[in-house]
Coordinates of C-alpha atoms in Angstrom, one line a residue:
X1 CA -19.1 -105.1 -7.1
X2 CA -16.1 -102.3 -8.1
X3 CA -15.4 -104.4 -11.1
X4 CA -19.0 -104.2 -12.4
X5 CA -19.1 -100.8 -11.7
X6 CA -15.9 -99.9 -13.6
X7 CA -17.0 -101.4 -16.7
X8 CA -19.8 -98.7 -16.8
X9 CA -17.4 -95.8 -16.0
X10 CA -16.0 -93.9 -19.1
X11 CA -12.4 -95.1 -20.1
X12 CA -11.3 -92.9 -22.9
X13 CA -10.8 -89.2 -22.9
X14 CA -13.9 -88.9 -25.8
X15 CA -16.1 -91.1 -23.5
X16 CA -15.3 -88.7 -20.6
X17 CA -16.2 -85.7 -22.5
X18 CA -19.5 -87.2 -23.7
X19 CA -20.3 -88.1 -20.1
X20 CA -19.7 -84.6 -18.8
X21 CA -21.8 -83.3 -21.6
X22 CA -24.7 -85.6 -21.0
X23 CA -24.5 -84.6 -17.2
X24 CA -24.5 -80.9 -17.9
X25 CA -27.4 -81.6 -20.4
X26 CA -29.3 -83.4 -17.7
X27 CA -28.2 -81.2 -14.6
X28 CA -29.1 -77.9 -16.7
X29 CA -32.3 -79.0 -17.9
X30 CA -33.5 -80.1 -14.4
X31 CA -32.2 -76.9 -13.2
X32 CA -34.1 -75.1 -15.9
X33 CA -37.4 -77.1 -14.6
X34 CA -37.0 -76.3 -11.2
X35 CA -36.2 -72.7 -11.3
X36 CA -38.1 -71.6 -14.3
X37 CA -35.4 -69.4 -16.1
X38 CA -33.3 -70.5 -19.1
X39 CA -29.9 -69.0 -17.2
X40 CA -29.5 -72.4 -15.5
X41 CA -28.4 -73.4 -19.2
X42 CA -25.3 -71.5 -19.3
X43 CA -23.0 -74.2 -18.0
X44 CA -24.3 -76.2 -20.8
X45 CA -23.7 -73.6 -23.4
X46 CA -20.5 -73.1 -22.0
X47 CA -19.6 -76.9 -22.2
X48 CA -20.8 -76.8 -25.6
X49 CA -18.4 -73.9 -26.8
X50 CA -15.5 -75.6 -25.1
X51 CA -16.2 -79.1 -26.9
X52 CA -16.5 -77.1 -30.0
X53 CA -13.0 -75.2 -29.1
X54 CA -11.6 -78.5 -28.3
X55 CA -12.6 -80.7 -31.4
X56 CA -12.8 -78.0 -34.2
X57 CA -10.6 -75.3 -32.7
X58 CA -8.7 -75.0 -36.2
X59 CA -11.7 -72.4 -37.1
X60 CA -10.3 -70.4 -34.3
X61 CA -6.6 -71.0 -36.0
X62 CA -7.9 -69.8 -39.1
X63 CA -9.9 -66.7 -37.8
X64 CA -6.5 -65.3 -36.5
X65 CA -5.0 -65.1 -39.7
X66 CA -7.9 -63.4 -41.2
X67 CA -8.0 -60.8 -38.4
X68 CA -4.3 -60.5 -38.1
X69 CA -3.7 -58.0 -40.4
X70 CA -6.3 -55.6 -38.7
X71 CA -5.2 -56.2 -35.1
X72 CA -4.5 -53.0 -33.1
X73 CA -2.7 -52.2 -30.0
X74 CA -4.5 -51.3 -26.7
X75 CA -3.3 -50.1 -23.9
X76 CA -3.5 -51.6 -20.5
X77 CA -2.8 -50.3 -17.0
X78 CA 0.4 -50.3 -15.7
X79 CA 2.1 -49.2 -18.9
X80 CA 1.2 -52.7 -20.8
X81 CA -0.5 -53.3 -24.0
X82 CA -2.3 -56.0 -25.8
X83 CA -2.7 -56.8 -29.1
X84 CA -6.5 -56.9 -30.1
X85 CA -8.1 -59.1 -31.6
X86 CA -4.8 -61.3 -31.8
X87 CA -3.6 -61.9 -28.4
X88 CA -7.2 -62.8 -26.8
X89 CA -7.5 -65.4 -29.5
X90 CA -3.9 -66.3 -29.1
X91 CA -4.9 -66.9 -25.7
X92 CA -7.5 -69.1 -26.2
X93 CA -5.7 -70.9 -28.8
X94 CA -2.9 -71.9 -26.4
X95 CA -5.5 -73.3 -24.2
X96 CA -7.1 -75.6 -27.0
X97 CA -3.7 -76.6 -28.4
X98 CA -2.4 -77.6 -24.7
X99 CA -5.8 -79.3 -24.4
X100 CA -5.7 -81.4 -27.6
X101 CA -1.8 -82.6 -26.6
X102 CA -3.2 -83.6 -23.2
X103 CA -6.1 -85.8 -25.0
X104 CA -3.7 -86.8 -27.8
X105 CA -0.3 -87.0 -26.8
X106 CA 0.8 -88.5 -30.1
X107 CA -1.0 -85.7 -32.4
X108 CA 2.3 -84.4 -32.9
X109 CA 5.5 -86.8 -33.9
X110 CA 8.0 -87.0 -31.2
X111 CA 10.7 -86.5 -33.7
X112 CA 9.3 -83.2 -34.7
X113 CA 9.0 -82.5 -31.1
X114 CA 12.9 -83.2 -30.4
X115 CA 13.9 -81.2 -33.3
X116 CA 16.9 -78.9 -32.7
X117 CA 14.7 -75.7 -33.6
X118 CA 12.1 -76.5 -30.9
X119 CA 14.7 -77.3 -28.4
X120 CA 16.6 -74.0 -28.9
X121 CA 13.3 -72.2 -28.6
X122 CA 12.6 -73.9 -25.0
X123 CA 16.0 -73.0 -24.3
X124 CA 15.6 -69.3 -24.9
X125 CA 12.3 -69.0 -23.2
X126 CA 14.0 -70.7 -20.2
X127 CA 16.7 -68.5 -20.2
X128 CA 14.4 -65.6 -20.7
X129 CA 12.7 -67.1 -17.2
X130 CA 16.3 -66.9 -15.7
X131 CA 16.5 -63.3 -16.8
X132 CA 13.4 -62.3 -15.3
X133 CA 14.2 -63.3 -12.2
X134 CA 16.7 -60.3 -12.2
X135 CA 14.5 -58.1 -14.2
X136 CA 14.7 -54.3 -13.4
X137 CA 11.0 -54.3 -14.2
X138 CA 9.2 -57.7 -13.0
X139 CA 5.9 -56.8 -14.2
X140 CA 6.8 -56.2 -18.0
X141 CA 9.3 -59.3 -18.2
X142 CA 6.4 -61.6 -16.7
X143 CA 4.3 -60.2 -19.5
X144 CA 6.8 -60.7 -21.9
X145 CA 6.9 -64.8 -20.9
X146 CA 3.5 -64.8 -21.1
X147 CA 3.3 -63.3 -24.3
X148 CA 6.0 -65.3 -25.6
X149 CA 4.1 -68.5 -24.5
X150 CA 1.3 -67.7 -26.4
X151 CA 3.0 -67.1 -29.3
X152 CA 5.0 -70.3 -29.3
X153 CA 2.2 -72.6 -28.6
X154 CA -0.5 -71.7 -31.5
X155 CA 2.2 -70.5 -34.3
X156 CA 4.5 -73.5 -33.4
X157 CA 2.5 -76.4 -31.9
X158 CA -0.6 -75.6 -33.3
X159 CA 0.7 -75.3 -36.9
X160 CA 2.4 -78.5 -36.5
X161 CA -1.0 -79.9 -35.5
X162 CA -3.0 -78.1 -38.1
X163 CA -0.7 -77.7 -40.9
X164 CA -0.8 -81.5 -42.1
X165 CA -0.3 -80.9 -46.1
X166 CA 1.0 -78.2 -48.3
X167 CA -2.5 -77.0 -49.1
X168 CA -3.2 -76.3 -45.3
X169 CA -0.3 -73.9 -45.6
X170 CA -1.3 -72.0 -48.6
X171 CA -4.9 -71.6 -46.8
X172 CA -3.2 -70.0 -44.1
X173 CA -0.9 -67.3 -46.1
X174 CA -3.9 -67.0 -48.5
X175 CA -6.0 -65.8 -45.8
X176 CA -3.4 -63.2 -44.2
X177 CA -2.4 -62.3 -47.5
X178 CA -6.1 -61.3 -48.3
X179 CA -6.2 -59.2 -45.2
X180 CA -2.8 -57.6 -46.0
X181 CA -4.2 -56.7 -49.4
X182 CA -7.5 -55.2 -48.1
X183 CA -5.0 -52.9 -45.8
X184 CA -3.2 -51.8 -48.8
X185 CA -6.5 -50.4 -50.2
X186 CA -7.4 -48.7 -46.9
X187 CA -3.7 -47.1 -46.6
X188 CA -3.6 -46.5 -50.3
X189 CA -7.1 -44.4 -50.1
X190 CA -5.8 -42.4 -47.1
X191 CA -2.3 -42.0 -48.6
X192 CA -3.9 -40.5 -52.0
X193 CA -5.8 -37.7 -50.2
X194 CA -1.9 -36.7 -49.2
X195 CA -0.6 -37.4 -53.1
X196 CA 1.2 -40.4 -51.7
X197 CA 3.8 -38.2 -50.3
X198 CA 6.8 -39.4 -48.3
X199 CA 6.1 -37.2 -45.3
X200 CA 2.3 -38.5 -44.8
X201 CA 3.0 -42.2 -45.2
X202 CA 3.0 -43.1 -41.4
X203 CA -0.3 -41.0 -40.7
X204 CA -1.7 -43.4 -43.7
X205 CA -1.0 -46.3 -41.8
X206 CA -1.7 -45.7 -38.3
X207 CA -5.5 -46.8 -38.7
X208 CA -4.2 -50.1 -38.9
X209 CA -0.4 -50.4 -38.4
X210 CA 2.0 -48.6 -35.6
X211 CA 4.6 -47.2 -38.5
X212 CA 4.8 -47.7 -41.9
X213 CA 8.2 -49.9 -41.0
X214 CA 5.7 -52.4 -39.7
X215 CA 3.3 -52.1 -42.6
X216 CA 6.2 -52.7 -45.0
X217 CA 7.6 -55.7 -43.3
X218 CA 4.3 -57.3 -43.6
X219 CA 3.7 -56.9 -47.3
X220 CA 7.6 -57.9 -47.9
X221 CA 7.3 -61.1 -45.5
X222 CA 4.3 -62.1 -47.6
X223 CA 5.6 -61.8 -51.2
X224 CA 7.4 -65.0 -51.2
X225 CA 3.9 -66.7 -50.4
X226 CA 2.6 -65.2 -53.3
X227 CA 5.3 -66.2 -55.6
X228 CA 5.0 -69.7 -55.0
X229 CA 1.5 -69.8 -54.1
X230 CA 1.2 -68.9 -57.6
X231 CA 3.8 -71.2 -59.0
X232 CA 2.1 -74.2 -56.9
X233 CA -1.5 -73.8 -58.0
X234 CA -3.3 -73.3 -61.4
X235 CA -6.7 -71.4 -62.8
X236 CA -8.0 -69.0 -60.5
X237 CA -6.0 -69.9 -57.6
X238 CA -2.8 -68.8 -59.7
X239 CA -4.6 -65.4 -60.9
X240 CA -5.7 -64.5 -57.0
X241 CA -1.9 -65.0 -55.8
X242 CA -0.3 -63.0 -58.8
X243 CA -3.2 -60.3 -58.2
X244 CA -2.4 -60.3 -54.6
X245 CA 1.3 -60.0 -55.5
X246 CA 0.7 -57.2 -57.5
X247 CA -1.1 -55.3 -54.4
X248 CA 1.6 -56.2 -52.0
X249 CA 4.4 -54.6 -54.4
X250 CA 2.1 -51.6 -54.9
X251 CA 1.9 -51.1 -51.2
X252 CA 5.6 -51.8 -50.7
X253 CA 6.9 -49.3 -53.0
X254 CA 4.5 -46.7 -51.7
X255 CA 5.5 -47.5 -48.0
X256 CA 9.0 -45.7 -48.7
X257 CA 10.9 -48.3 -46.4
X258 CA 14.2 -48.7 -47.3
X259 CA 15.0 -51.9 -45.3
X260 CA 12.0 -53.6 -46.9
X261 CA 12.7 -52.8 -50.6
X262 CA 16.6 -54.2 -49.8
X263 CA 15.2 -57.3 -48.1
X264 CA 13.7 -58.8 -51.4
X265 CA 17.2 -58.9 -53.1
X266 CA 19.1 -59.7 -49.9
X267 CA 16.6 -63.0 -49.8
X268 CA 17.2 -63.8 -53.5
X269 CA 21.1 -63.5 -52.5
X270 CA 20.6 -66.2 -49.7
X271 CA 18.8 -68.6 -52.1
X272 CA 21.7 -68.5 -54.3
X273 CA 24.0 -69.3 -51.5
X274 CA 21.4 -72.0 -50.4
X275 CA 21.8 -73.4 -54.1
X276 CA 25.6 -73.5 -54.2
X277 CA 25.7 -75.2 -50.6
X278 CA 27.5 -72.2 -49.0
X279 CA 25.5 -71.4 -45.9
X280 CA 28.0 -72.3 -43.5
X281 CA 30.7 -70.1 -45.1
X282 CA 28.3 -67.3 -45.0
X283 CA 27.4 -67.9 -41.1
X284 CA 31.4 -68.0 -40.7
X285 CA 31.9 -64.7 -42.6
X286 CA 28.8 -63.1 -40.7
X287 CA 30.4 -64.4 -37.2
X288 CA 33.6 -62.8 -38.2
X289 CA 32.5 -59.7 -39.6
X290 CA 30.8 -59.0 -36.5
X291 CA 33.8 -59.8 -34.0
X292 CA 35.9 -57.7 -36.2
X293 CA 33.6 -54.7 -36.0
X294 CA 32.7 -55.1 -32.6
X295 CA 36.6 -55.2 -31.7
X296 CA 37.1 -51.9 -33.8
X297 CA 34.3 -49.8 -32.5
X298 CA 34.8 -50.6 -28.9
X299 CA 38.8 -50.7 -29.1
X300 CA 39.8 -47.1 -27.8
X301 CA 36.3 -45.8 -28.2
X302 CA 36.4 -45.6 -31.8
X303 CA 32.7 -45.6 -31.9
X304 CA 33.1 -41.8 -30.9
X305 CA 34.3 -40.8 -34.2
X306 CA 31.2 -41.5 -35.5
X307 CA 28.9 -39.1 -33.2
X308 CA 26.6 -37.0 -35.5
X309 CA 26.7 -33.3 -35.8
X310 CA 23.2 -32.3 -34.1
X311 CA 22.5 -29.6 -36.6
X312 CA 22.8 -31.5 -39.5
X313 CA 21.0 -34.5 -38.6
X314 CA 17.9 -34.1 -40.2
X315 CA 14.7 -35.6 -41.4
X316 CA 14.0 -35.0 -45.2
X317 CA 10.2 -35.9 -45.0
X318 CA 9.3 -34.1 -47.9
X319 CA 12.0 -35.5 -50.5
X320 CA 12.6 -39.1 -50.4
X321 CA 15.7 -38.7 -52.4
X322 CA 17.2 -36.5 -50.1
X323 CA 16.1 -39.0 -47.3
X324 CA 18.3 -41.6 -49.1
X325 CA 21.2 -39.3 -49.6
X326 CA 21.3 -38.6 -45.7
X327 CA 21.5 -41.7 -44.9
X328 CA 24.8 -42.9 -46.7
X329 CA 26.2 -39.7 -45.1
X330 CA 25.2 -40.5 -41.5
X331 CA 22.8 -37.1 -41.5
X332 CA 19.6 -38.8 -41.2
X333 CA 17.6 -38.7 -38.0
X334 CA 16.1 -41.8 -37.9
X335 CA 19.7 -43.6 -38.8
X336 CA 21.5 -41.6 -36.3
X337 CA 19.0 -42.0 -33.6
X338 CA 19.6 -45.9 -33.8
X339 CA 23.1 -45.4 -33.2
X340 CA 22.3 -43.4 -30.1
X341 CA 20.7 -46.2 -29.1
X342 CA 22.8 -48.9 -30.0
X343 CA 25.4 -47.4 -28.1
X344 CA 23.3 -47.4 -25.2
X345 CA 22.3 -50.9 -25.3
X346 CA 26.1 -51.7 -25.5
X347 CA 26.6 -49.8 -22.2
X348 CA 23.7 -51.6 -20.8
X349 CA 25.2 -54.7 -21.7
X350 CA 28.6 -53.8 -20.1
X351 CA 26.7 -53.4 -16.6
X352 CA 24.7 -56.8 -16.9
X353 CA 26.6 -58.8 -19.2
X354 CA 25.1 -62.2 -18.2
X355 CA 21.3 -61.6 -17.6
X356 CA 20.9 -58.3 -19.0
X357 CA 18.4 -55.9 -17.7
X358 CA 15.3 -58.3 -18.3
X359 CA 13.0 -59.2 -21.1
X360 CA 11.0 -56.1 -22.2
X361 CA 12.5 -53.7 -20.3
X362 CA 15.0 -51.6 -22.4
X363 CA 12.6 -48.7 -22.5
X364 CA 13.1 -46.7 -20.2
X365 CA 16.3 -48.4 -19.0
X366 CA 18.4 -47.3 -21.7
X367 CA 18.1 -43.5 -21.0
X368 CA 20.7 -44.4 -17.9
X369 CA 23.4 -45.4 -20.4
X370 CA 22.9 -42.9 -23.4
X371 CA 25.8 -40.9 -24.7
X372 CA 25.0 -37.5 -25.2
X373 CA 27.4 -37.0 -28.5
X374 CA 25.0 -39.4 -30.2
X375 CA 22.0 -37.5 -29.2
X376 CA 19.1 -36.3 -31.8
X377 CA 16.4 -34.1 -31.8
X378 CA 14.1 -37.2 -31.8
X379 CA 16.1 -38.8 -28.9
X380 CA 13.4 -37.9 -26.4
X381 CA 11.5 -40.8 -27.6
X382 CA 7.9 -40.3 -27.1
X383 CA 6.2 -43.4 -28.8
X384 CA 8.6 -45.3 -26.3
X385 CA 10.4 -47.4 -28.8
X386 CA 13.4 -49.5 -28.5
X387 CA 16.7 -50.5 -29.9
X388 CA 16.0 -50.7 -33.8
X389 CA 18.2 -53.8 -33.7
X390 CA 16.8 -57.0 -32.3
X391 CA 20.1 -58.4 -31.6
X392 CA 21.0 -55.8 -29.2
X393 CA 17.7 -55.6 -27.8
X394 CA 18.4 -59.5 -26.9
X395 CA 21.6 -58.8 -25.9
X396 CA 20.9 -55.7 -23.5
X397 CA 18.0 -57.2 -22.1
X398 CA 18.9 -61.2 -21.8
X399 CA 22.6 -60.7 -21.6
X400 CA 25.1 -62.7 -23.9
X401 CA 23.8 -66.2 -23.6
X402 CA 20.3 -64.9 -24.7
X403 CA 22.0 -63.5 -27.8
X404 CA 24.1 -66.6 -28.5
X405 CA 20.9 -69.1 -28.1
X406 CA 19.3 -66.6 -30.7
X407 CA 22.2 -66.8 -32.8
X408 CA 22.3 -70.4 -32.8
X409 CA 18.7 -70.5 -33.8
X410 CA 19.4 -68.4 -36.9
X411 CA 22.4 -70.6 -37.8
X412 CA 20.2 -73.7 -37.4
X413 CA 17.2 -72.5 -39.3
X414 CA 19.4 -71.7 -42.3
X415 CA 21.4 -74.5 -42.3
X416 CA 18.0 -76.5 -42.0
X417 CA 16.6 -74.7 -45.2
X418 CA 19.7 -75.4 -47.0
X419 CA 19.7 -78.9 -46.3
X420 CA 15.9 -79.2 -47.3
X421 CA 16.5 -77.5 -50.1
X422 CA 18.5 -80.2 -51.7
X423 CA 16.5 -82.9 -50.6
X424 CA 13.2 -81.9 -51.8
X425 CA 12.2 -82.4 -55.4
X426 CA 12.1 -79.3 -58.1
X427 CA 8.6 -78.4 -58.5
X428 CA 7.1 -80.1 -55.6
X429 CA 4.6 -79.0 -53.2
X430 CA 7.2 -79.3 -50.2
X431 CA 9.9 -77.5 -52.2
X432 CA 7.6 -74.4 -53.0
X433 CA 6.5 -74.4 -49.5
X434 CA 10.1 -74.5 -48.4
X435 CA 11.1 -71.5 -50.7
X436 CA 8.1 -69.4 -49.4
X437 CA 8.9 -69.9 -45.8
X438 CA 12.4 -69.9 -46.2
X439 CA 12.4 -66.5 -48.3
X440 CA 10.2 -64.9 -45.6
X441 CA 12.2 -65.9 -43.0
X442 CA 15.3 -64.4 -44.4
X443 CA 13.0 -61.2 -45.2
X444 CA 12.0 -60.9 -41.3
X445 CA 15.6 -61.8 -40.3
X446 CA 17.2 -58.9 -42.5
X447 CA 14.5 -56.4 -41.0
X448 CA 15.8 -57.5 -37.5
X449 CA 19.2 -55.7 -38.2
X450 CA 17.2 -52.1 -38.1
X451 CA 14.2 -53.1 -36.0
X452 CA 12.5 -55.3 -33.2
X453 CA 9.8 -57.3 -34.6
X454 CA 9.8 -60.6 -33.3
X455 CA 7.2 -59.3 -30.6
X456 CA 5.2 -57.9 -33.0
X457 CA 1.8 -59.6 -33.9
X458 CA 1.7 -59.0 -37.6
X459 CA 5.3 -60.1 -38.1
X460 CA 6.4 -62.5 -35.2
X461 CA 3.4 -64.9 -36.1
X462 CA 5.2 -65.6 -39.4
X463 CA 8.6 -65.7 -37.8
X464 CA 7.7 -68.5 -35.7
X465 CA 5.6 -70.4 -38.2
X466 CA 8.1 -70.3 -40.8
X467 CA 10.7 -71.9 -38.3
X468 CA 8.0 -74.5 -37.4
X469 CA 7.1 -75.3 -41.1
X470 CA 11.0 -76.2 -41.6
X471 CA 10.3 -78.8 -39.1
X472 CA 7.2 -79.9 -41.1
X473 CA 8.8 -79.8 -44.5
X474 CA 11.4 -82.2 -43.0
X475 CA 8.9 -84.7 -42.1
X476 CA 7.4 -84.5 -45.6
X477 CA 10.7 -85.1 -47.0
X478 CA 11.5 -87.9 -45.1
X479 CA 8.1 -89.8 -46.0
X480 CA 8.7 -89.3 -49.7
X481 CA 11.8 -90.9 -49.6
X482 CA 10.1 -93.9 -47.5
X483 CA 7.6 -93.9 -50.2
X484 CA 10.4 -93.7 -53.0
X485 CA 12.2 -96.8 -51.3
X486 CA 9.0 -98.9 -50.7
X487 CA 8.4 -98.3 -54.3

């Protein structure tokens, strides 16, 4: 009897979903007839919506990139915040991705899940959990962990599930580029009302972006996609990519962001380094320079020699050329305010070198560790910004283990790019995707020297997407080599 009954029970996940749908349909229909109200059909509607998300949730993934450029930060009780609509969409996508992997565990090849980049990201997340247990503000740190999870799952695992072909990547980049170009038009209209002046750029972008730095960084990180998207396409698509490039360049130039403009030639230089197979040498020189610099500045408090003069540290808001001049003379207020917070970050690390103060706790914790000699007239920090250097932020909040893991992640990513560059065929789609994602990643990486942007939805999205696309390009390359061998 039990064997006969078992034959009628649904066995596969698809059969169970269908059986559940039928039960909801019958139950909802019966309840509607008995109660005389359509409200009883709400569970059925919710079930259909859930089924749609589980089967066609790729539409939600694309919707995320359509709306990403227009996402705004909204304050929440307890001093927390949420980016809307991006974070609610990310939360739903996280559930969809995890549900898909439960139903189809083999949807992502095991080789990709065991990739060193994935393992390093998991180790970083685990260390953040450890650091959270010692956090000075557990609420903020837990929110950081949740946000990091719903960044990694959709932009990481979701990308591996959905971006199966180069065309899928160009679609994602194209949707975000189209949205970013539209924001350039909106900002330009507002900026033109002020004569495109340097002092008015922040006010002009704040309808869509927190500040002009985030605005310029978004435009800069998308430029490689417009360049290689044009090279990889024909006809109207190529024209569209080139028009997008012109619009992004216009927005970047009128954003008056020094780092974003400089990031473009830096990405070009790294491309040359990778072509010459010198990425290992570059990383060795970078680490040696970091150790030497840290030793010098910390030895006998040499960093105190660079304390600014409060009266001479100013903001030349009405003259961009004077702003640049003040930068290299160490008299620019934004530059010297960075130094003020960098010194505080180092002193915070000295207090808790192993676990740090806890994720997302730099503000206001850093104020206990500042040195008055480096204070500027904007040090009150009403916008509650942090270190303006992501590496020091990780060091101060998660200690040396967190920073070392992050350094290893970046080193592995850059070396992976170099290896894949020499394994992909010139002019092939995998090569164009690799170059677009690799150059975009380097542009974001350069910005991290002067800003903390990985947790910004408009930028962190492509930080993780670019990393996981390195994994996917590796799979494409292995498939091409296998086909050549079989051929």
